Short mmCIF file of C-alpha atoms and ligand atoms in Angstrom, two decimals:
data_model
loop_
_atom_site.label_atom_id
_atom_site.label_comp_id
_atom_site.label_asym_id
_atom_site.label_seq_id
_atom_site.Cartn_x
_atom_site.Cartn_y
_atom_site.Cartn_z
CA UNK Y 1 -10.71 -19.54 -165.93
CA UNK Y 2 -12.34 -22.87 -165.08
CA UNK Y 3 -14.48 -23.50 -161.99
CA UNK Y 4 -14.67 -26.75 -160.01
CA UNK Y 5 -16.29 -27.80 -156.75
CA UNK Y 6 -13.02 -29.12 -155.35
CA UNK Y 7 -9.40 -28.43 -156.25
CA UNK Y 8 -6.83 -30.87 -154.91
CA UNK Y 9 -3.21 -29.73 -154.87
CA UNK Y 10 -0.95 -32.75 -155.27
CA UNK Y 11 -1.43 -36.23 -156.76
CA UNK Y 12 0.23 -38.45 -154.18
CA UNK Y 13 -1.75 -41.05 -152.21
CA UNK Y 14 -3.51 -38.32 -150.19
CA UNK Y 15 -4.51 -36.22 -153.21
CA UNK Y 16 -5.58 -39.12 -155.43
CA UNK Y 17 -7.59 -40.78 -152.65
CA UNK Y 18 -9.26 -37.43 -151.97
CA UNK Y 19 -10.06 -37.21 -155.69
CA UNK Y 20 -11.70 -40.67 -155.68
CA UNK Y 21 -13.83 -39.75 -152.65
CA UNK Y 22 -14.74 -36.29 -153.95
CA UNK Y 23 -15.85 -37.71 -157.28
CA UNK Y 24 -17.85 -40.47 -155.59
CA UNK Y 25 -19.62 -37.73 -153.65
CA UNK Y 26 -20.50 -36.18 -157.00
CA UNK Y 27 -18.32 -33.06 -156.97
CA UNK Y 28 -16.40 -31.78 -159.98
CA UNK Y 29 -12.78 -32.32 -159.04
CA UNK Y 30 -9.52 -30.96 -160.38
CA UNK Y 31 -6.17 -32.39 -159.26
CA UNK Y 32 -3.11 -30.22 -159.95
CA UNK Y 33 0.25 -31.97 -159.82
CA UNK Y 34 3.61 -30.27 -160.24
CA UNK Y 35 5.65 -33.38 -160.96
CA UNK Y 36 4.51 -37.00 -161.29
CA UNK Y 37 1.59 -38.95 -159.90
CA UNK Y 38 2.27 -40.88 -156.71
CA UNK Y 39 4.51 -38.39 -154.93
CA UNK Y 40 7.35 -39.92 -152.94
CA UNK Y 41 6.09 -43.47 -153.36
CA UNK Y 42 6.85 -43.38 -157.06
CA UNK Y 43 10.52 -43.65 -156.05
CA UNK Y 44 9.96 -46.51 -153.59
CA UNK Y 45 11.15 -49.80 -155.11
CA UNK Y 46 8.83 -52.02 -153.10
CA UNK Y 47 5.87 -51.16 -150.91
CA UNK Y 48 5.20 -53.97 -148.45
CA UNK Y 49 2.97 -52.27 -145.87
CA UNK Y 50 -0.10 -51.20 -147.83
CA UNK Y 51 -2.96 -53.35 -146.51
CA UNK Y 52 -4.10 -56.25 -148.69
CA UNK Y 53 -1.24 -55.70 -151.14
CA UNK Y 54 1.66 -57.80 -149.87
CA UNK Y 55 4.19 -56.39 -152.31
CA UNK Y 56 3.94 -53.80 -155.09
CA UNK Y 57 6.35 -51.34 -156.64
CA UNK Y 58 5.74 -47.71 -155.71
CA UNK Y 59 5.49 -46.88 -159.42
CA UNK Y 60 2.77 -49.50 -159.98
CA UNK Y 61 0.78 -48.40 -156.92
CA UNK Y 62 1.03 -44.79 -158.16
CA UNK Y 63 -0.25 -45.81 -161.60
CA UNK Y 64 -3.10 -47.86 -160.09
CA UNK Y 65 -4.16 -44.93 -157.91
CA UNK Y 66 -3.96 -42.52 -160.84
CA UNK Y 67 -6.09 -44.82 -163.00
CA UNK Y 68 -8.62 -45.22 -160.20
CA UNK Y 69 -9.00 -41.44 -159.81
CA UNK Y 70 -9.31 -40.98 -163.59
CA UNK Y 71 -11.91 -43.79 -163.80
CA UNK Y 72 -13.94 -41.95 -161.17
CA UNK Y 73 -13.87 -38.84 -163.37
CA UNK Y 74 -11.23 -36.67 -161.71
CA UNK Y 75 -9.60 -34.11 -164.00
CA UNK Y 76 -5.85 -34.48 -163.37
CA UNK Y 77 -3.61 -31.77 -164.79
CA UNK Y 78 0.19 -31.82 -164.61
CA UNK Y 79 0.60 -28.18 -163.75
CA UNK Y 80 1.99 -26.88 -160.47
CA UNK Y 81 0.24 -24.32 -158.30
CA UNK Y 82 2.32 -21.15 -157.93
CA UNK Y 83 -0.09 -18.89 -156.04
CA UNK Y 84 -3.29 -19.51 -154.15
CA UNK Y 85 -5.92 -17.20 -152.70
CA UNK Y 86 -7.72 -19.40 -150.19
CA UNK Y 87 -9.31 -17.03 -147.68
CA UNK Y 88 -12.68 -16.23 -149.27
CA UNK Y 89 -15.64 -18.45 -150.14
CA UNK Y 90 -14.35 -18.77 -153.70
CA UNK Y 91 -10.79 -20.06 -153.71
CA UNK Y 92 -8.49 -19.25 -156.64
CA UNK Y 93 -5.24 -20.90 -157.70
CA UNK Y 94 -2.80 -19.91 -160.42
CA UNK Y 95 -0.60 -22.47 -162.11
CA UNK Y 96 2.88 -22.57 -163.56
CA UNK Y 97 1.46 -22.57 -167.10
CA UNK Y 98 -0.50 -19.36 -166.38
CA UNK Y 99 -3.95 -20.88 -165.86
CA UNK Y 100 -6.43 -19.79 -163.20
CA UNK Y 101 -8.87 -22.16 -161.50
CA UNK Y 102 -11.52 -21.55 -158.86
CA UNK Y 103 -13.27 -23.88 -156.43
CA UNK Y 104 -15.34 -23.69 -153.27
CA UNK Y 105 -13.16 -26.22 -151.47
CA UNK Y 106 -9.43 -26.86 -151.66
CA UNK Y 107 -7.55 -29.90 -150.38
CA UNK Y 108 -3.82 -29.31 -149.98
CA UNK Y 109 -2.05 -32.63 -150.46
CA UNK Y 110 1.30 -31.47 -151.76
CA UNK Y 111 3.39 -33.85 -149.64
CA UNK Y 112 6.91 -33.08 -148.54
CA UNK Y 113 10.32 -33.01 -150.17
CA UNK Y 114 13.62 -34.66 -149.31
CA UNK Y 115 15.57 -32.50 -146.86
CA UNK Y 116 19.06 -31.31 -147.74
CA UNK Y 117 22.11 -31.77 -145.51
CA UNK Y 118 23.78 -28.44 -146.13
CA UNK Y 119 27.35 -29.78 -146.14
CA UNK Y 120 30.13 -28.64 -148.50
CA UNK Y 121 30.02 -30.48 -151.82
CA UNK Y 122 26.29 -31.28 -151.62
CA UNK Y 123 25.21 -28.52 -154.01
CA UNK Y 124 28.41 -28.66 -156.05
CA UNK Y 125 28.06 -32.36 -156.88
CA UNK Y 126 24.25 -32.52 -157.12
CA UNK Y 127 23.59 -34.64 -160.21
CA UNK Y 128 27.30 -35.46 -160.37
CA UNK Y 129 27.45 -38.08 -157.68
CA UNK Y 130 24.99 -36.60 -155.17
CA UNK Y 131 21.39 -37.78 -155.37
CA UNK Y 132 18.20 -37.80 -153.31
CA UNK Y 133 16.60 -40.71 -155.16
CA UNK Y 134 18.15 -44.18 -155.23
CA UNK Y 135 15.57 -45.68 -157.58
CA UNK Y 136 15.99 -42.80 -160.04
CA UNK Y 137 19.79 -42.63 -160.05
CA UNK Y 138 21.01 -45.94 -158.62
CA UNK Y 139 21.50 -47.39 -162.09
CA UNK Y 140 24.33 -44.92 -162.75
CA UNK Y 141 26.33 -46.58 -159.97
CA UNK Y 142 26.18 -50.22 -161.04
CA UNK Y 143 29.22 -52.09 -159.65
CA UNK Y 144 30.45 -48.90 -158.00
CA UNK Y 145 30.74 -47.75 -154.41
CA UNK Y 146 28.02 -45.56 -152.90
CA UNK Y 147 26.99 -44.21 -149.52
CA UNK Y 148 23.56 -43.58 -148.05
CA UNK Y 149 23.19 -40.97 -145.32
CA UNK Y 150 20.38 -41.42 -142.80
CA UNK Y 151 18.85 -44.08 -140.59
CA UNK Y 152 15.14 -43.89 -141.38
CA UNK Y 153 12.97 -46.10 -143.59
CA UNK Y 154 13.95 -44.22 -146.72
CA UNK Y 155 17.69 -44.51 -146.07
CA UNK Y 156 17.44 -48.22 -145.33
CA UNK Y 157 15.25 -48.88 -148.37
CA UNK Y 158 17.69 -46.90 -150.49
CA UNK Y 159 20.65 -48.86 -149.11
CA UNK Y 160 18.94 -52.20 -149.80
CA UNK Y 161 18.06 -51.13 -153.32
CA UNK Y 162 21.60 -49.93 -154.00
CA UNK Y 163 23.11 -53.09 -152.49
CA UNK Y 164 21.56 -55.02 -155.40
CA UNK Y 165 23.40 -52.82 -157.90
CA UNK Y 166 26.56 -51.53 -156.28
CA UNK Y 167 29.70 -53.39 -155.27
CA UNK Y 168 29.59 -51.74 -151.84
CA UNK Y 169 27.18 -49.46 -149.99
CA UNK Y 170 28.23 -47.47 -146.92
CA UNK Y 171 25.45 -46.39 -144.57
CA UNK Y 172 26.24 -43.34 -142.45
CA UNK Y 173 23.95 -42.95 -139.46
CA UNK Y 174 24.37 -40.45 -136.65
CA UNK Y 175 23.19 -42.83 -133.93
CA UNK Y 176 23.74 -46.51 -133.12
CA UNK Y 177 20.15 -47.65 -133.60
CA UNK Y 178 18.05 -47.24 -136.69
CA UNK Y 179 14.84 -45.26 -136.86
CA UNK Y 180 13.73 -47.58 -139.69
CA UNK Y 181 11.34 -50.45 -138.95
CA UNK Y 182 12.60 -53.84 -137.78
CA UNK Y 183 11.96 -55.75 -141.01
CA UNK Y 184 13.99 -53.26 -143.04
CA UNK Y 185 16.71 -52.96 -140.40
CA UNK Y 186 17.11 -56.74 -140.17
CA UNK Y 187 17.41 -56.93 -143.95
CA UNK Y 188 20.06 -54.20 -143.85
CA UNK Y 189 22.09 -55.99 -141.19
CA UNK Y 190 22.08 -59.20 -143.20
CA UNK Y 191 23.62 -57.75 -146.36
CA UNK Y 192 27.29 -58.50 -146.84
CA UNK Y 193 28.07 -55.60 -149.16
CA UNK Y 194 26.64 -52.98 -146.80
CA UNK Y 195 29.15 -51.32 -144.46
CA UNK Y 196 27.60 -49.59 -141.46
CA UNK Y 197 29.09 -46.47 -139.91
CA UNK Y 198 27.23 -45.85 -136.66
CA UNK Y 199 27.49 -42.63 -134.63
CA UNK Y 200 28.83 -40.89 -137.70
CA UNK Y 201 27.95 -37.67 -139.44
CA UNK Y 202 28.88 -36.55 -142.93
CA UNK Y 203 31.18 -33.53 -143.05
CA UNK Y 204 31.95 -32.95 -146.72
CA UNK Y 205 31.65 -34.50 -150.17
CA UNK Y 206 35.03 -34.33 -151.86
CA UNK Y 207 35.86 -34.17 -155.55
CA UNK Y 208 37.20 -37.13 -157.47
CA UNK Y 209 40.78 -36.97 -158.78
CA UNK Y 210 39.27 -37.86 -162.16
CA UNK Y 211 37.19 -34.68 -162.50
CA UNK Y 212 34.39 -32.53 -161.05
CA UNK Y 213 32.32 -35.41 -159.67
CA UNK Y 214 31.97 -36.81 -156.16
CA UNK Y 215 34.98 -38.94 -155.24
CA UNK Y 216 34.88 -39.34 -151.47
CA UNK Y 217 32.80 -38.67 -148.39
CA UNK Y 218 34.41 -37.32 -145.24
CA UNK Y 219 32.70 -38.50 -142.05
CA UNK Y 220 33.28 -37.97 -138.35
CA UNK Y 221 32.57 -40.39 -135.55
CA UNK Y 222 30.70 -38.29 -132.99
CA UNK Y 223 31.79 -40.51 -130.09
CA UNK Y 224 35.56 -40.50 -130.55
CA UNK Y 225 35.93 -37.53 -132.93
CA UNK Y 226 37.88 -39.55 -135.51
CA UNK Y 227 37.48 -38.64 -139.18
CA UNK Y 228 37.84 -40.70 -142.35
CA UNK Y 229 37.41 -40.24 -146.07
CA UNK Y 230 35.44 -43.00 -147.79
CA UNK Y 231 36.38 -43.25 -151.49
CA UNK Y 232 33.17 -43.64 -153.50
CA UNK Y 233 31.28 -42.69 -156.62
CA UNK Y 234 27.86 -41.71 -155.31
CA UNK Y 235 26.25 -40.25 -152.20
CA UNK Y 236 22.52 -40.74 -151.58
CA UNK Y 237 21.03 -38.38 -149.02
CA UNK Y 238 17.97 -39.62 -147.11
CA UNK Y 239 17.80 -37.48 -143.98
CA UNK Y 240 14.07 -36.92 -143.84
CA UNK Y 241 11.46 -34.68 -145.29
CA UNK Y 242 10.76 -30.97 -145.39
CA UNK Y 243 7.38 -29.42 -146.22
CA UNK Y 244 6.98 -27.08 -149.17
CA UNK Y 245 4.21 -24.74 -148.05
CA UNK Y 246 5.64 -21.28 -148.66
CA UNK Y 247 2.91 -20.41 -151.16
CA UNK Y 248 0.29 -20.89 -148.44
CA UNK Y 249 2.15 -18.99 -145.69
CA UNK Y 250 0.24 -15.99 -144.37
CA UNK Y 251 -3.10 -17.63 -145.17
CA UNK Y 252 -2.92 -21.18 -143.89
CA UNK Y 253 -1.36 -21.61 -140.43
CA UNK Y 254 1.95 -23.46 -140.48
CA UNK Y 255 3.96 -24.88 -137.60
CA UNK Y 256 7.61 -23.91 -136.99
CA UNK Y 257 8.85 -26.58 -139.39
CA UNK Y 258 6.47 -25.39 -142.12
CA UNK Y 259 3.86 -28.16 -141.90
CA UNK Y 260 0.21 -27.09 -142.20
CA UNK Y 261 -1.44 -27.17 -138.80
CA UNK Y 262 -4.35 -29.61 -139.13
CA UNK Y 263 -5.60 -32.47 -137.00
CA UNK Y 264 -7.07 -35.84 -137.93
CA UNK Y 265 -10.12 -34.06 -139.37
CA UNK Y 266 -7.72 -32.34 -141.85
CA UNK Y 267 -9.31 -28.92 -141.18
CA UNK Y 268 -6.99 -25.93 -141.52
CA UNK Y 269 -7.67 -22.50 -140.03
CA UNK Y 270 -9.54 -21.57 -143.24
CA UNK Y 271 -13.08 -22.63 -143.98
CA UNK Y 272 -13.25 -24.96 -146.96
CA UNK Y 273 -9.49 -25.63 -146.95
CA UNK Y 274 -8.16 -29.02 -145.84
CA UNK Y 275 -4.67 -30.48 -145.51
CA UNK Y 276 -4.08 -34.18 -146.17
CA UNK Y 277 -1.01 -36.42 -146.02
CA UNK Y 278 2.62 -35.53 -145.32
CA UNK Y 279 2.00 -31.78 -145.68
CA UNK Y 280 0.12 -31.57 -142.38
CA UNK Y 281 1.17 -31.92 -138.74
CA UNK Y 282 0.96 -35.63 -137.98
CA UNK Y 283 2.92 -38.39 -136.29
CA UNK Y 284 2.90 -41.17 -138.88
CA UNK Y 285 3.76 -40.35 -142.48
CA UNK Y 286 2.95 -43.45 -144.52
CA UNK Y 287 1.12 -44.20 -147.75
CA UNK Y 288 -1.78 -45.68 -145.82
CA UNK Y 289 -2.11 -42.67 -143.49
CA UNK Y 290 -1.89 -40.28 -146.45
CA UNK Y 291 -4.66 -42.23 -148.19
CA UNK Y 292 -6.69 -42.12 -144.97
CA UNK Y 293 -6.24 -38.37 -144.79
CA UNK Y 294 -7.36 -38.02 -148.39
CA UNK Y 295 -10.59 -39.87 -147.62
CA UNK Y 296 -11.22 -37.74 -144.53
CA UNK Y 297 -10.43 -34.45 -146.31
CA UNK Y 298 -12.77 -35.21 -149.21
CA UNK Y 299 -15.52 -36.25 -146.80
CA UNK Y 300 -15.08 -33.04 -144.80
CA UNK Y 301 -15.12 -31.04 -148.05
CA UNK Y 302 -18.28 -32.91 -149.06
CA UNK Y 303 -20.04 -31.89 -145.82
CA UNK Y 304 -18.86 -28.31 -146.24
CA UNK Y 305 -19.99 -28.05 -149.88
CA UNK Y 306 -23.32 -29.68 -149.12
CA UNK Y 307 -23.89 -27.22 -146.27
CA UNK Y 308 -23.23 -24.31 -148.65
CA UNK Y 309 -25.61 -25.52 -151.36
P1 NAP K 401 12.92 -39.91 -141.19
O1 NAP K 401 12.11 -41.07 -140.73
O2 NAP K 401 12.68 -38.57 -140.63
O3 NAP K 401 14.45 -40.31 -140.98
C1 NAP K 401 15.47 -39.39 -141.27
C2 NAP K 401 16.79 -40.02 -140.87
O4 NAP K 401 17.83 -39.10 -141.20
C3 NAP K 401 16.88 -40.30 -139.38
O5 NAP K 401 17.55 -41.52 -139.15
C4 NAP K 401 17.70 -39.12 -138.86
O6 NAP K 401 18.50 -39.47 -137.75
C5 NAP K 401 18.59 -38.80 -140.04
N1 NAP K 401 18.96 -37.40 -140.09
C6 NAP K 401 18.13 -36.32 -140.05
N2 NAP K 401 18.84 -35.18 -140.17
C7 NAP K 401 20.12 -35.54 -140.29
C8 NAP K 401 21.32 -34.84 -140.45
N3 NAP K 401 21.33 -33.49 -140.53
N4 NAP K 401 22.47 -35.52 -140.54
C9 NAP K 401 22.47 -36.88 -140.48
N5 NAP K 401 21.37 -37.62 -140.34
C10 NAP K 401 20.20 -36.96 -140.24
O7 NAP K 401 12.80 -39.70 -142.80
P2 NAP K 401 12.53 -40.75 -143.99
O8 NAP K 401 13.32 -41.98 -143.79
O9 NAP K 401 12.71 -39.98 -145.25
O10 NAP K 401 11.01 -41.11 -143.83
C11 NAP K 401 10.03 -40.06 -143.87
C12 NAP K 401 8.68 -40.64 -143.50
O11 NAP K 401 8.25 -41.57 -144.50
C13 NAP K 401 8.76 -41.43 -142.19
O12 NAP K 401 7.56 -41.24 -141.50
C14 NAP K 401 8.91 -42.85 -142.65
O13 NAP K 401 8.46 -43.80 -141.71
C15 NAP K 401 8.09 -42.84 -143.92
N6 NAP K 401 8.55 -43.90 -144.82
C16 NAP K 401 8.02 -45.14 -144.64
C17 NAP K 401 8.45 -46.17 -145.44
C18 NAP K 401 7.90 -47.54 -145.18
O14 NAP K 401 7.06 -47.69 -144.31
N7 NAP K 401 8.34 -48.57 -145.91
C19 NAP K 401 9.42 -45.96 -146.43
C20 NAP K 401 9.95 -44.68 -146.58
C21 NAP K 401 9.50 -43.65 -145.77
P3 NAP K 401 17.83 -39.81 -136.32
O15 NAP K 401 17.23 -41.17 -136.46
O16 NAP K 401 18.98 -39.74 -135.39
O17 NAP K 401 16.81 -38.73 -136.09
#
């Protein structure tokens, strides 16, 4: 068992920024990450709205943040948290590899995951034509036909990324205006190999005649009820995010959707436990707001730890 002042769960922009601030305040800091550094932004081809950085790949920004946290002396371990006991003064977490760590303050910055659609064929063809990550899997569909489902920033970014690789990209959106920002939406509308299907919902992903891979997407127009099958090779699902906070349920208060209830001060219902970034109740989920949360959470943890000393 190893003891730290602060344990940070998650190494996205919230967690890594919290690590930089916690280290600069002089606290021993462990970051536990289940997957890769950067969180969702690692799969973002181009970030164009992080202040003072006009354009950078999500992977590069993730690497830069990781290096910054390491330079400041954060201990970053690639080991997911499987259980956490956060109620007492000494907090304990157990990891996938069987390790146990304790700390006096914990910052939960575990982000959110891509939501699933729950339509027939989604599970069946996962990894065989169905994907949740255009930058990871887009290369498999070079010169082929794909569809992106969703109308938010992620869906539009995915469609633009895929349009550079694929012969044709169909965008299926359930309304007739996009939730995505204007710059991205304008770019989408200007691409000749993107076919827009407004007011349309996906019904089913159908098998290819060639074998057990996705071969078509059935959609329905919600205004006139008409249905059509779009022949394609890949379906990219980008219908929003879902939190992943089950391991904290019963200790940390969650809202109905599963997000940790915490305000701008990042305080949870538990003393010494803070929630930063996409995992908490908030209105704007962006890299910059996650980083802001990380700074606030580490500063709040700093005040708490100092008051306990
Ligand atoms: P999002 O903003 O929640 O958008 C989800 C999209 O999926 C919406 O268009 C929604 O339709 C649609 N949708 C949801 N459930 C659906 C269903 N069951 N069937 C069909 N369509 C469905 O999610 P996101 O795009 O993943 O973005 C998540 C957060 O990250 C947002 O805050 C976003 O701004 C942020 N983000 C920012 C950037 C950037 O700034 N460059 C890039 C990526 C992500 P409706 O519009 O009708 O609700």
